[in-house]
Amino acid sequence: AYSFTIAAAADFVLWIRVWWLDSCGNSLTVLADDGKPFAFGQDGTYKSWHWVRGMKLHLSAGSHTVKIENREDGVKIDQVLFSSVPKHVPVGIETISR
């Protein structure tokens, strides 16, 4: 579970940097705040670190929690990114800029 605070309401795109084992190990379950859980991933890039774009989320100002749960074996995660820049596509390791 990841908890964070947003100063002002905005639309965000959820990205997760993942490593999938194979077609039977290429997805996660994501739950944003008290919303409905959704399957994340299921792309065909295996045995390589890469970014997967998730759904667009409208988040209000204040505190939020996103839970990422294991759905299949063979899944690794090393970064989670919420981008308010619609055209931003992460590449490699992202660094924090403030």
Short mmCIF file of C-alpha atoms in Angstrom, two decimals:
data_model
loop_
_atom_site.label_atom_id
_atom_site.label_comp_id
_atom_site.label_asym_id
_atom_site.label_seq_id
_atom_site.Cartn_x
_atom_site.Cartn_y
_atom_site.Cartn_z
CA ALA A 1 0.00 0.00 0.00
CA TYR A 2 1.27 3.47 -0.92
CA SER A 3 -0.10 6.52 0.90
CA PHE A 4 0.42 10.06 -0.34
CA THR A 5 -1.09 13.54 -0.21
CA ILE A 6 -2.07 15.75 -3.14
CA ALA A 7 -2.19 19.53 -2.73
CA ALA A 8 -4.79 20.16 -5.48
CA ALA A 9 -7.26 17.97 -7.35
CA ALA A 10 -6.00 16.73 -10.72
CA ASP A 11 -6.09 13.91 -13.24
CA PHE A 12 -3.21 11.47 -13.00
CA VAL A 13 -2.01 8.52 -15.05
CA LEU A 14 -0.77 5.55 -13.03
CA TRP A 15 2.43 3.94 -14.32
CA ILE A 16 4.15 0.93 -12.74
CA ARG A 17 7.63 -0.30 -13.70
CA VAL A 18 7.37 -4.08 -13.82
CA TRP A 19 9.16 -7.31 -14.72
CA TRP A 20 6.88 -10.09 -15.92
CA LEU A 21 7.94 -13.74 -16.00
CA ASP A 22 5.58 -14.90 -18.77
CA SER A 23 1.96 -14.81 -19.95
CA CYS A 24 0.88 -16.50 -16.70
CA GLY A 25 2.77 -13.91 -14.62
CA ASN A 26 2.04 -10.52 -16.13
CA SER A 27 -0.58 -8.74 -14.05
CA LEU A 28 -1.36 -7.14 -10.70
CA THR A 29 -4.50 -6.03 -8.90
CA VAL A 30 -4.66 -2.30 -8.12
CA LEU A 31 -7.10 -0.58 -5.78
CA ALA A 32 -7.19 3.22 -5.56
CA ASP A 33 -8.67 4.52 -2.30
CA ASP A 34 -12.02 2.76 -1.82
CA GLY A 35 -12.62 2.20 -5.53
CA LYS A 36 -13.21 -1.05 -7.35
CA PRO A 37 -10.09 -3.26 -7.78
CA PHE A 38 -8.85 -3.54 -11.36
CA ALA A 39 -6.42 -5.79 -13.19
CA PHE A 40 -3.25 -3.99 -14.21
CA GLY A 41 -0.80 -5.08 -16.89
CA GLN A 42 -1.27 -8.14 -19.07
CA ASP A 43 1.08 -6.87 -21.76
CA GLY A 44 3.42 -9.17 -23.69
CA THR A 45 6.86 -7.89 -22.66
CA TYR A 46 8.52 -10.62 -20.60
CA LYS A 47 11.76 -10.91 -18.61
CA SER A 48 12.60 -7.22 -19.03
CA TRP A 49 12.01 -4.17 -16.83
CA HIS A 50 9.51 -1.84 -18.50
CA TRP A 51 6.82 0.71 -17.69
CA VAL A 52 3.14 -0.20 -18.05
CA ARG A 53 0.53 2.51 -18.28
CA GLY A 54 -2.51 2.07 -16.11
CA MET A 55 -5.76 3.89 -15.88
CA LYS A 56 -6.33 7.61 -15.55
CA LEU A 57 -7.42 8.59 -12.05
CA HIS A 58 -9.03 11.83 -10.90
CA LEU A 59 -7.75 12.46 -7.39
CA SER A 60 -9.09 15.14 -5.09
CA ALA A 61 -6.89 17.26 -2.84
CA GLY A 62 -5.95 15.39 0.31
CA SER A 63 -4.73 11.95 1.36
CA HIS A 64 -4.94 8.87 -0.85
CA THR A 65 -3.91 5.24 -0.71
CA VAL A 66 -3.19 2.91 -3.61
CA LYS A 67 -2.87 -0.80 -2.92
CA ILE A 68 -1.02 -3.11 -5.28
CA GLU A 69 -1.71 -6.78 -4.76
CA ASN A 70 -0.18 -9.91 -6.22
CA ARG A 71 -2.43 -11.55 -8.80
CA GLU A 72 0.01 -14.01 -10.42
CA ASP A 73 3.43 -15.51 -9.73
CA GLY A 74 6.53 -14.14 -11.44
CA VAL A 75 5.79 -10.42 -11.05
CA LYS A 76 8.29 -7.81 -9.81
CA ILE A 77 7.79 -4.07 -9.22
CA ASP A 78 10.44 -1.45 -8.57
CA GLN A 79 8.70 1.92 -9.17
CA VAL A 80 5.23 3.45 -9.10
CA LEU A 81 4.57 6.82 -10.77
CA PHE A 82 1.56 9.12 -10.83
CA SER A 83 1.95 11.63 -13.63
CA SER A 84 -0.25 14.69 -14.07
CA VAL A 85 1.37 15.32 -17.47
CA PRO A 86 -0.79 13.35 -19.94
CA LYS A 87 1.94 12.93 -22.59
CA HIS A 88 4.68 11.90 -20.16
CA VAL A 89 6.04 8.42 -20.87
CA PRO A 90 8.60 7.22 -18.33
CA VAL A 91 11.81 5.60 -19.57
CA GLY A 92 14.27 3.78 -17.33
CA ILE A 93 14.49 4.67 -13.66
CA GLU A 94 12.54 7.81 -12.75
CA THR A 95 14.04 10.29 -10.29
CA ILE A 96 12.06 12.54 -7.98
CA SER A 97 11.92 16.18 -8.95
CA ARG A 98 10.32 18.75 -6.72
#
